[in-house]
Amino acid sequence: MDRNAEFKRWKAQGLSKADLSRKGSVDEDVVELVQLLNGREQYFTTSSCAGRIILLDGNINGFKVQKQNCCWLLVTHKPCVKDDVIVALKKANGDAILKFEPLILHVQCRQLQDAQILHSVAIDSGFRNSGITVGKRGKTMLAIRSTHGLEVPLSHKGKLMVTEEYIDFLLKIANQKMEENKKRIERFYNCLQHALEKETITNSHPKEKIKDKNNSSYTHKKKRNPEACGKCIEENDKELENDDDPGISVTIFPEDY
């Protein structure tokens, strides 16, 4: 079976599977983005979370909460208020952790070139922890991720270790991060539309495609391409000036994937 036919089979199987997430459906803030990707023949999404504030109760392992061994006291994809957290904390028996998790989106791509286009847009839109993984069987996966998360312990063995004033302070930070996360999703959606439209035009003009390849700015250490989506890059420069150099992460699985 040729690679394109195999990818079509993977996509059909992937999109036909039931949603096994806790919510059971795609989050509202990424519905349009997921639909845009799944509507293109070269992509399909395998999992997504638009971003959330969660309160977990469980054991801490190296200051990291193991989600599979803990109780979810609170989860919201919207801004959170102090009273909701205080009520939820009353149910905590172990080590309660307040977390903000930004967007995470996994996309299977038809080929590496398709993944590179998406990776470029993700980086320029603020998702600077994104990376590409290539499996031995040819599966090319892109994880779109950001670095502006938050994780703070609030209680130990059921005993609250911080003041309500501090919880209120943490929630203001978490809500600000939630708002910034939403802006980055919108920026990513708009820039992706632009990039896909440009790619469609380029594919319809072979000579221009050859010229673009010769002048490609996508190298091992990705440099920003001002033509990709000038507005989103300009808006994002100051917000990301303290972030680590994103580069590009391409991993080959050691075993069959």
PDB file of C-alpha atoms in Angstrom:
ATOM      1  CA  MET A   1       0.000   0.000   0.000  1.00  0.00           C
ATOM      2  CA  ASP A   2       1.442   3.415  -0.943  1.00  0.00           C
ATOM      3  CA  ARG A   3       1.994   6.065   1.735  1.00  0.00           C
ATOM      4  CA  ASN A   4      -0.950   8.295   0.727  1.00  0.00           C
ATOM      5  CA  ALA A   5      -3.392   5.368   0.738  1.00  0.00           C
ATOM      6  CA  GLU A   6      -2.090   4.229   4.111  1.00  0.00           C
ATOM      7  CA  PHE A   7      -2.505   7.719   5.542  1.00  0.00           C
ATOM      8  CA  LYS A   8      -6.110   7.850   4.268  1.00  0.00           C
ATOM      9  CA  ARG A   9      -6.763   4.556   6.034  1.00  0.00           C
ATOM     10  CA  TRP A  10      -5.229   5.851   9.280  1.00  0.00           C
ATOM     11  CA  LYS A  11      -7.306   9.025   9.031  1.00  0.00           C
ATOM     12  CA  ALA A  12     -10.565   7.164   8.413  1.00  0.00           C
ATOM     13  CA  GLN A  13      -9.878   4.892  11.388  1.00  0.00           C
ATOM     14  CA  GLY A  14      -8.824   7.768  13.633  1.00  0.00           C
ATOM     15  CA  LEU A  15     -11.835   9.964  12.941  1.00  0.00           C
ATOM     16  CA  SER A  16     -14.261   7.061  13.346  1.00  0.00           C
ATOM     17  CA  LYS A  17     -13.143   6.279  16.895  1.00  0.00           C
ATOM     18  CA  ALA A  18     -15.277   7.270  19.879  1.00  0.00           C
ATOM     19  CA  ASP A  19     -14.130  10.246  21.970  1.00  0.00           C
ATOM     20  CA  LEU A  20     -12.734   8.665  25.146  1.00  0.00           C
ATOM     21  CA  SER A  21     -11.950  11.920  26.944  1.00  0.00           C
ATOM     22  CA  ARG A  22     -13.589  12.747  30.278  1.00  0.00           C
ATOM     23  CA  LYS A  23     -15.733  15.376  28.580  1.00  0.00           C
ATOM     24  CA  GLY A  24     -16.601  13.160  25.615  1.00  0.00           C
ATOM     25  CA  SER A  25     -16.455  15.968  23.042  1.00  0.00           C
ATOM     26  CA  VAL A  26     -14.093  18.556  21.556  1.00  0.00           C
ATOM     27  CA  ASP A  27     -13.640  21.678  23.699  1.00  0.00           C
ATOM     28  CA  GLU A  28     -15.527  24.726  22.447  1.00  0.00           C
ATOM     29  CA  ASP A  29     -12.425  26.910  22.017  1.00  0.00           C
ATOM     30  CA  VAL A  30     -10.785  24.480  19.573  1.00  0.00           C
ATOM     31  CA  VAL A  31     -13.809  23.190  17.628  1.00  0.00           C
ATOM     32  CA  GLU A  32     -13.108  25.413  14.600  1.00  0.00           C
ATOM     33  CA  LEU A  33      -9.393  24.603  14.693  1.00  0.00           C
ATOM     34  CA  VAL A  34     -10.038  20.848  14.844  1.00  0.00           C
ATOM     35  CA  GLN A  35     -12.564  21.107  12.011  1.00  0.00           C
ATOM     36  CA  LEU A  36     -10.097  23.103   9.898  1.00  0.00           C
ATOM     37  CA  LEU A  37      -7.371  20.476  10.330  1.00  0.00           C
ATOM     38  CA  ASN A  38      -9.636  17.471   9.822  1.00  0.00           C
ATOM     39  CA  GLY A  39     -11.056  19.104   6.717  1.00  0.00           C
ATOM     40  CA  ARG A  40      -7.624  19.046   5.027  1.00  0.00           C
ATOM     41  CA  GLU A  41      -6.527  15.827   3.388  1.00  0.00           C
ATOM     42  CA  GLN A  42      -3.015  16.005   4.847  1.00  0.00           C
ATOM     43  CA  TYR A  43      -4.005  16.232   8.553  1.00  0.00           C
ATOM     44  CA  PHE A  44      -6.213  14.755  11.227  1.00  0.00           C
ATOM     45  CA  THR A  45      -6.328  15.325  14.974  1.00  0.00           C
ATOM     46  CA  THR A  46      -5.884  12.421  17.399  1.00  0.00           C
ATOM     47  CA  SER A  47      -6.448  14.269  20.698  1.00  0.00           C
ATOM     48  CA  SER A  48      -7.024  17.786  21.951  1.00  0.00           C
ATOM     49  CA  CYS A  49      -7.571  19.917  25.041  1.00  0.00           C
ATOM     50  CA  ALA A  50      -8.202  23.649  24.688  1.00  0.00           C
ATOM     51  CA  GLY A  51      -6.660  24.412  28.076  1.00  0.00           C
ATOM     52  CA  ARG A  52      -8.024  24.025  31.598  1.00  0.00           C
ATOM     53  CA  ILE A  53      -7.721  24.856  35.267  1.00  0.00           C
ATOM     54  CA  ILE A  54      -7.811  21.734  37.416  1.00  0.00           C
ATOM     55  CA  LEU A  55      -7.595  20.842  41.086  1.00  0.00           C
ATOM     56  CA  LEU A  56      -6.233  17.362  41.747  1.00  0.00           C
ATOM     57  CA  ASP A  57      -6.025  15.393  44.965  1.00  0.00           C
ATOM     58  CA  GLY A  58      -3.439  12.647  45.142  1.00  0.00           C
ATOM     59  CA  ASN A  59       0.118  11.685  45.966  1.00  0.00           C
ATOM     60  CA  ILE A  60       2.983  13.831  44.800  1.00  0.00           C
ATOM     61  CA  ASN A  61       5.841  12.071  43.032  1.00  0.00           C
ATOM     62  CA  GLY A  62       8.753  14.454  42.720  1.00  0.00           C
ATOM     63  CA  PHE A  63       6.325  17.406  42.928  1.00  0.00           C
ATOM     64  CA  LYS A  64       4.440  15.999  39.922  1.00  0.00           C
ATOM     65  CA  VAL A  65       0.881  14.776  40.286  1.00  0.00           C
ATOM     66  CA  GLN A  66       0.215  11.411  38.662  1.00  0.00           C
ATOM     67  CA  LYS A  67      -3.253  11.949  37.166  1.00  0.00           C
ATOM     68  CA  GLN A  68      -4.090   8.263  36.889  1.00  0.00           C
ATOM     69  CA  ASN A  69      -3.718   7.834  40.675  1.00  0.00           C
ATOM     70  CA  CYS A  70      -5.542  10.907  41.869  1.00  0.00           C
ATOM     71  CA  CYS A  71      -9.001  12.386  42.325  1.00  0.00           C
ATOM     72  CA  TRP A  72     -10.181  15.236  40.129  1.00  0.00           C
ATOM     73  CA  LEU A  73     -11.714  17.745  42.534  1.00  0.00           C
ATOM     74  CA  LEU A  74     -12.350  20.483  39.970  1.00  0.00           C
ATOM     75  CA  VAL A  75     -11.888  20.981  36.237  1.00  0.00           C
ATOM     76  CA  THR A  76     -12.953  23.942  34.114  1.00  0.00           C
ATOM     77  CA  HIS A  77     -12.133  25.256  30.658  1.00  0.00           C
ATOM     78  CA  LYS A  78     -13.316  28.727  31.699  1.00  0.00           C
ATOM     79  CA  PRO A  79     -12.007  31.311  34.201  1.00  0.00           C
ATOM     80  CA  CYS A  80     -12.238  30.033  37.781  1.00  0.00           C
ATOM     81  CA  VAL A  81     -13.312  31.796  40.998  1.00  0.00           C
ATOM     82  CA  LYS A  82     -11.950  31.344  44.502  1.00  0.00           C
ATOM     83  CA  ASP A  83     -15.182  30.060  46.058  1.00  0.00           C
ATOM     84  CA  ASP A  84     -15.272  27.084  43.665  1.00  0.00           C
ATOM     85  CA  VAL A  85     -11.728  26.098  44.640  1.00  0.00           C
ATOM     86  CA  ILE A  86     -12.380  26.505  48.382  1.00  0.00           C
ATOM     87  CA  VAL A  87     -15.451  24.254  48.171  1.00  0.00           C
ATOM     88  CA  ALA A  88     -13.534  21.641  46.162  1.00  0.00           C
ATOM     89  CA  LEU A  89     -10.598  21.704  48.609  1.00  0.00           C
ATOM     90  CA  LYS A  90     -12.894  20.545  51.408  1.00  0.00           C
ATOM     91  CA  LYS A  91     -13.024  17.178  49.652  1.00  0.00           C
ATOM     92  CA  ALA A  92      -9.225  16.823  49.545  1.00  0.00           C
ATOM     93  CA  ASN A  93      -7.711  14.040  51.650  1.00  0.00           C
ATOM     94  CA  GLY A  94      -4.195  14.008  50.211  1.00  0.00           C
ATOM     95  CA  ASP A  95      -1.990  16.527  48.447  1.00  0.00           C
ATOM     96  CA  ALA A  96      -4.127  18.943  46.422  1.00  0.00           C
ATOM     97  CA  ILE A  97      -2.516  20.646  43.450  1.00  0.00           C
ATOM     98  CA  LEU A  98      -3.879  23.591  41.474  1.00  0.00           C
ATOM     99  CA  LYS A  99      -2.853  23.469  37.834  1.00  0.00           C
ATOM    100  CA  PHE A 100      -3.358  25.425  34.650  1.00  0.00           C
ATOM    101  CA  GLU A 101      -2.679  23.392  31.519  1.00  0.00           C
ATOM    102  CA  PRO A 102      -2.514  25.249  28.174  1.00  0.00           C
ATOM    103  CA  LEU A 103      -3.607  23.895  24.794  1.00  0.00           C
ATOM    104  CA  ILE A 104      -2.381  20.450  23.797  1.00  0.00           C
ATOM    105  CA  LEU A 105      -3.214  19.221  20.320  1.00  0.00           C
ATOM    106  CA  HIS A 106      -1.905  16.077  18.600  1.00  0.00           C
ATOM    107  CA  VAL A 107      -2.082  15.999  14.824  1.00  0.00           C
ATOM    108  CA  GLN A 108      -1.084  13.153  12.522  1.00  0.00           C
ATOM    109  CA  CYS A 109       0.368  14.478   9.272  1.00  0.00           C
ATOM    110  CA  ARG A 110       0.579  12.845   5.857  1.00  0.00           C
ATOM    111  CA  GLN A 111       4.293  13.574   5.464  1.00  0.00           C
ATOM    112  CA  LEU A 112       7.092  15.488   7.156  1.00  0.00           C
ATOM    113  CA  GLN A 113       6.690  18.531   4.909  1.00  0.00           C
ATOM    114  CA  ASP A 114       3.055  18.877   6.025  1.00  0.00           C
ATOM    115  CA  ALA A 115       4.136  18.631   9.660  1.00  0.00           C
ATOM    116  CA  GLN A 116       6.803  21.304   9.142  1.00  0.00           C
ATOM    117  CA  ILE A 117       4.241  23.782   7.816  1.00  0.00           C
ATOM    118  CA  LEU A 118       2.025  23.192  10.841  1.00  0.00           C
ATOM    119  CA  HIS A 119       4.985  23.316  13.229  1.00  0.00           C
ATOM    120  CA  SER A 120       6.091  26.656  11.770  1.00  0.00           C
ATOM    121  CA  VAL A 121       2.646  28.169  12.290  1.00  0.00           C
ATOM    122  CA  ALA A 122       2.429  26.776  15.836  1.00  0.00           C
ATOM    123  CA  ILE A 123       5.771  28.284  16.843  1.00  0.00           C
ATOM    124  CA  ASP A 124       4.925  31.692  15.385  1.00  0.00           C
ATOM    125  CA  SER A 125       1.559  31.632  17.171  1.00  0.00           C
ATOM    126  CA  GLY A 126       3.127  31.153  20.604  1.00  0.00           C
ATOM    127  CA  PHE A 127       3.143  27.356  21.003  1.00  0.00           C
ATOM    128  CA  ARG A 128       6.891  27.157  21.358  1.00  0.00           C
ATOM    129  CA  ASN A 129       7.056  23.717  22.947  1.00  0.00           C
ATOM    130  CA  SER A 130       5.673  22.031  19.823  1.00  0.00           C
ATOM    131  CA  GLY A 131       7.533  19.126  18.241  1.00  0.00           C
ATOM    132  CA  ILE A 132       7.424  16.508  15.492  1.00  0.00           C
ATOM    133  CA  THR A 133       7.798  12.764  16.040  1.00  0.00           C
ATOM    134  CA  VAL A 134       8.376  10.316  13.182  1.00  0.00           C
ATOM    135  CA  GLY A 135       7.674   6.630  13.767  1.00  0.00           C
ATOM    136  CA  LYS A 136       9.423   3.709  12.057  1.00  0.00           C
ATOM    137  CA  ARG A 137       6.227   2.841  10.177  1.00  0.00           C
ATOM    138  CA  GLY A 138       6.086   6.360   8.760  1.00  0.00           C
ATOM    139  CA  LYS A 139       3.567   7.935  11.106  1.00  0.00           C
ATOM    140  CA  THR A 140       4.362  11.624  11.429  1.00  0.00           C
ATOM    141  CA  MET A 141       2.884  13.200  14.558  1.00  0.00           C
ATOM    142  CA  LEU A 142       2.936  16.829  15.622  1.00  0.00           C
ATOM    143  CA  ALA A 143       2.305  17.819  19.247  1.00  0.00           C
ATOM    144  CA  ILE A 144       1.255  21.461  19.573  1.00  0.00           C
ATOM    145  CA  ARG A 145       2.110  22.670  23.072  1.00  0.00           C
ATOM    146  CA  SER A 146       2.937  25.798  25.019  1.00  0.00           C
ATOM    147  CA  THR A 147       5.107  26.460  28.056  1.00  0.00           C
ATOM    148  CA  HIS A 148       2.945  28.863  30.072  1.00  0.00           C
ATOM    149  CA  GLY A 149       1.515  26.333  32.495  1.00  0.00           C
ATOM    150  CA  LEU A 150       1.074  26.596  36.252  1.00  0.00           C
ATOM    151  CA  GLU A 151       1.321  23.976  39.026  1.00  0.00           C
ATOM    152  CA  VAL A 152       1.115  24.861  42.724  1.00  0.00           C
ATOM    153  CA  PRO A 153       0.523  22.625  45.806  1.00  0.00           C
ATOM    154  CA  LEU A 154      -2.261  23.873  48.087  1.00  0.00           C
ATOM    155  CA  SER A 155      -2.674  21.160  50.731  1.00  0.00           C
ATOM    156  CA  HIS A 156      -0.748  18.278  52.293  1.00  0.00           C
ATOM    157  CA  LYS A 157      -2.500  15.203  53.713  1.00  0.00           C
ATOM    158  CA  GLY A 158      -5.783  17.073  53.541  1.00  0.00           C
ATOM    159  CA  LYS A 159      -4.504  20.137  55.439  1.00  0.00           C
ATOM    160  CA  LEU A 160      -4.637  23.486  53.617  1.00  0.00           C
ATOM    161  CA  MET A 161      -1.108  24.937  53.512  1.00  0.00           C
ATOM    162  CA  VAL A 162      -1.886  28.377  52.045  1.00  0.00           C
ATOM    163  CA  THR A 163      -4.262  31.259  52.763  1.00  0.00           C
ATOM    164  CA  GLU A 164      -7.442  32.014  50.840  1.00  0.00           C
ATOM    165  CA  GLU A 165      -5.833  35.289  49.824  1.00  0.00           C
ATOM    166  CA  TYR A 166      -3.008  33.344  48.173  1.00  0.00           C
ATOM    167  CA  ILE A 167      -5.501  31.068  46.396  1.00  0.00           C
ATOM    168  CA  ASP A 168      -7.231  34.182  45.051  1.00  0.00           C
ATOM    169  CA  PHE A 169      -3.839  35.462  43.852  1.00  0.00           C
ATOM    170  CA  LEU A 170      -3.074  32.145  42.123  1.00  0.00           C
ATOM    171  CA  LEU A 171      -6.446  32.123  40.365  1.00  0.00           C
ATOM    172  CA  LYS A 172      -5.855  35.597  38.974  1.00  0.00           C
ATOM    173  CA  ILE A 173      -2.626  34.296  37.447  1.00  0.00           C
ATOM    174  CA  ALA A 174      -4.311  31.121  36.172  1.00  0.00           C
ATOM    175  CA  ASN A 175      -7.175  33.106  34.623  1.00  0.00           C
ATOM    176  CA  GLN A 176      -4.702  35.448  32.941  1.00  0.00           C
ATOM    177  CA  LYS A 177      -2.910  32.437  31.507  1.00  0.00           C
ATOM    178  CA  MET A 178      -6.239  31.040  30.332  1.00  0.00           C
ATOM    179  CA  GLU A 179      -7.003  34.301  28.512  1.00  0.00           C
ATOM    180  CA  GLU A 180      -3.548  34.354  26.899  1.00  0.00           C
ATOM    181  CA  ASN A 181      -4.003  30.722  25.883  1.00  0.00           C
ATOM    182  CA  LYS A 182      -7.278  31.610  24.151  1.00  0.00           C
ATOM    183  CA  LYS A 183      -5.582  34.456  22.265  1.00  0.00           C
ATOM    184  CA  ARG A 184      -2.856  32.085  21.076  1.00  0.00           C
ATOM    185  CA  ILE A 185      -5.466  29.589  19.847  1.00  0.00           C
ATOM    186  CA  GLU A 186      -7.210  32.326  17.857  1.00  0.00           C
ATOM    187  CA  ARG A 187      -3.869  33.509  16.483  1.00  0.00           C
ATOM    188  CA  PHE A 188      -2.949  29.953  15.522  1.00  0.00           C
ATOM    189  CA  TYR A 189      -6.272  29.423  13.731  1.00  0.00           C
ATOM    190  CA  ASN A 190      -5.928  32.652  11.715  1.00  0.00           C
ATOM    191  CA  CYS A 191      -2.283  32.025  10.820  1.00  0.00           C
ATOM    192  CA  LEU A 192      -3.035  28.421   9.867  1.00  0.00           C
ATOM    193  CA  GLN A 193      -5.765  29.530   7.483  1.00  0.00           C
ATOM    194  CA  HIS A 194      -3.287  31.903   5.866  1.00  0.00           C
ATOM    195  CA  ALA A 195      -0.568  29.247   5.594  1.00  0.00           C
ATOM    196  CA  LEU A 196      -2.906  26.631   4.112  1.00  0.00           C
ATOM    197  CA  GLU A 197      -4.266  29.108   1.568  1.00  0.00           C
ATOM    198  CA  LYS A 198      -0.708  29.981   0.573  1.00  0.00           C
ATOM    199  CA  GLU A 199       0.192  26.298   0.298  1.00  0.00           C
ATOM    200  CA  THR A 200      -2.833  25.668  -1.932  1.00  0.00           C
ATOM    201  CA  ILE A 201      -1.811  28.507  -4.243  1.00  0.00           C
ATOM    202  CA  THR A 202       1.796  27.297  -4.308  1.00  0.00           C
ATOM    203  CA  ASN A 203       0.741  23.731  -5.172  1.00  0.00           C
ATOM    204  CA  SER A 204      -1.294  25.025  -8.087  1.00  0.00           C
ATOM    205  CA  HIS A 205       1.782  26.837  -9.498  1.00  0.00           C
ATOM    206  CA  PRO A 206       4.708  24.356  -9.700  1.00  0.00           C
ATOM    207  CA  LYS A 207       7.248  27.017 -10.668  1.00  0.00           C
ATOM    208  CA  GLU A 208       6.466  29.025  -7.558  1.00  0.00           C
ATOM    209  CA  LYS A 209       6.723  25.850  -5.487  1.00  0.00           C
ATOM    210  CA  ILE A 210      10.261  25.212  -6.750  1.00  0.00           C
ATOM    211  CA  LYS A 211      11.185  28.820  -5.985  1.00  0.00           C
ATOM    212  CA  ASP A 212       9.785  28.535  -2.453  1.00  0.00           C
ATOM    213  CA  LYS A 213      11.802  25.376  -1.832  1.00  0.00           C
ATOM    214  CA  ASN A 214      15.001  27.056  -2.989  1.00  0.00           C
ATOM    215  CA  ASN A 215      14.375  29.974  -0.648  1.00  0.00           C
ATOM    216  CA  SER A 216      12.970  27.953   2.251  1.00  0.00           C
ATOM    217  CA  SER A 217      13.578  29.413   5.727  1.00  0.00           C
ATOM    218  CA  TYR A 218      12.733  26.132   7.455  1.00  0.00           C
ATOM    219  CA  THR A 219      15.999  24.668   8.721  1.00  0.00           C
ATOM    220  CA  HIS A 220      16.958  22.487  11.639  1.00  0.00           C
ATOM    221  CA  LYS A 221      16.839  25.569  13.850  1.00  0.00           C
ATOM    222  CA  LYS A 222      13.675  27.237  12.582  1.00  0.00           C
ATOM    223  CA  LYS A 223      13.892  30.943  11.791  1.00  0.00           C
ATOM    224  CA  ARG A 224      10.746  32.966  11.670  1.00  0.00           C
ATOM    225  CA  ASN A 225       9.264  33.571   8.253  1.00  0.00           C
ATOM    226  CA  PRO A 226       7.723  37.058   8.174  1.00  0.00           C
ATOM    227  CA  GLU A 227       5.609  36.115   5.166  1.00  0.00           C
ATOM    228  CA  ALA A 228       3.880  33.255   6.999  1.00  0.00           C
ATOM    229  CA  CYS A 229       1.610  35.497   9.038  1.00  0.00           C
ATOM    230  CA  GLY A 230       3.204  38.866   9.665  1.00  0.00           C
ATOM    231  CA  LYS A 231       0.530  40.081  12.035  1.00  0.00           C
ATOM    232  CA  CYS A 232       0.674  37.104  14.355  1.00  0.00           C
ATOM    233  CA  ILE A 233       4.478  37.254  14.555  1.00  0.00           C
ATOM    234  CA  GLU A 234       4.512  40.969  15.274  1.00  0.00           C
ATOM    235  CA  GLU A 235       1.914  40.632  18.032  1.00  0.00           C
ATOM    236  CA  ASN A 236       3.713  37.686  19.576  1.00  0.00           C
ATOM    237  CA  ASP A 237       7.315  38.956  19.600  1.00  0.00           C
ATOM    238  CA  LYS A 238       7.148  40.757  22.940  1.00  0.00           C
ATOM    239  CA  GLU A 239       5.096  38.035  24.603  1.00  0.00           C
ATOM    240  CA  LEU A 240       7.653  35.372  23.752  1.00  0.00           C
ATOM    241  CA  GLU A 241      10.918  37.273  24.043  1.00  0.00           C
ATOM    242  CA  ASN A 242      11.853  35.416  27.243  1.00  0.00           C
ATOM    243  CA  ASP A 243      10.952  31.948  25.954  1.00  0.00           C
ATOM    244  CA  ASP A 244      13.592  29.344  25.160  1.00  0.00           C
ATOM    245  CA  ASP A 245      14.698  28.882  21.551  1.00  0.00           C
ATOM    246  CA  PRO A 246      12.033  26.505  20.180  1.00  0.00           C
ATOM    247  CA  GLY A 247      14.088  24.881  17.427  1.00  0.00           C
ATOM    248  CA  ILE A 248      12.451  21.743  16.032  1.00  0.00           C
ATOM    249  CA  SER A 249      12.261  18.396  17.741  1.00  0.00           C
ATOM    250  CA  VAL A 250      12.193  15.399  15.424  1.00  0.00           C
ATOM    251  CA  THR A 251      12.331  12.032  17.164  1.00  0.00           C
ATOM    252  CA  ILE A 252      12.552   8.560  15.602  1.00  0.00           C
ATOM    253  CA  PHE A 253      10.835   5.890  17.704  1.00  0.00           C
ATOM    254  CA  PRO A 254      13.171   3.041  18.687  1.00  0.00           C
ATOM    255  CA  GLU A 255      10.358   0.491  18.298  1.00  0.00           C
ATOM    256  CA  ASP A 256       7.531  -0.031  15.850  1.00  0.00           C
ATOM    257  CA  TYR A 257       4.913   2.664  16.111  1.00  0.00           C
TER     258      TYR A 257
END
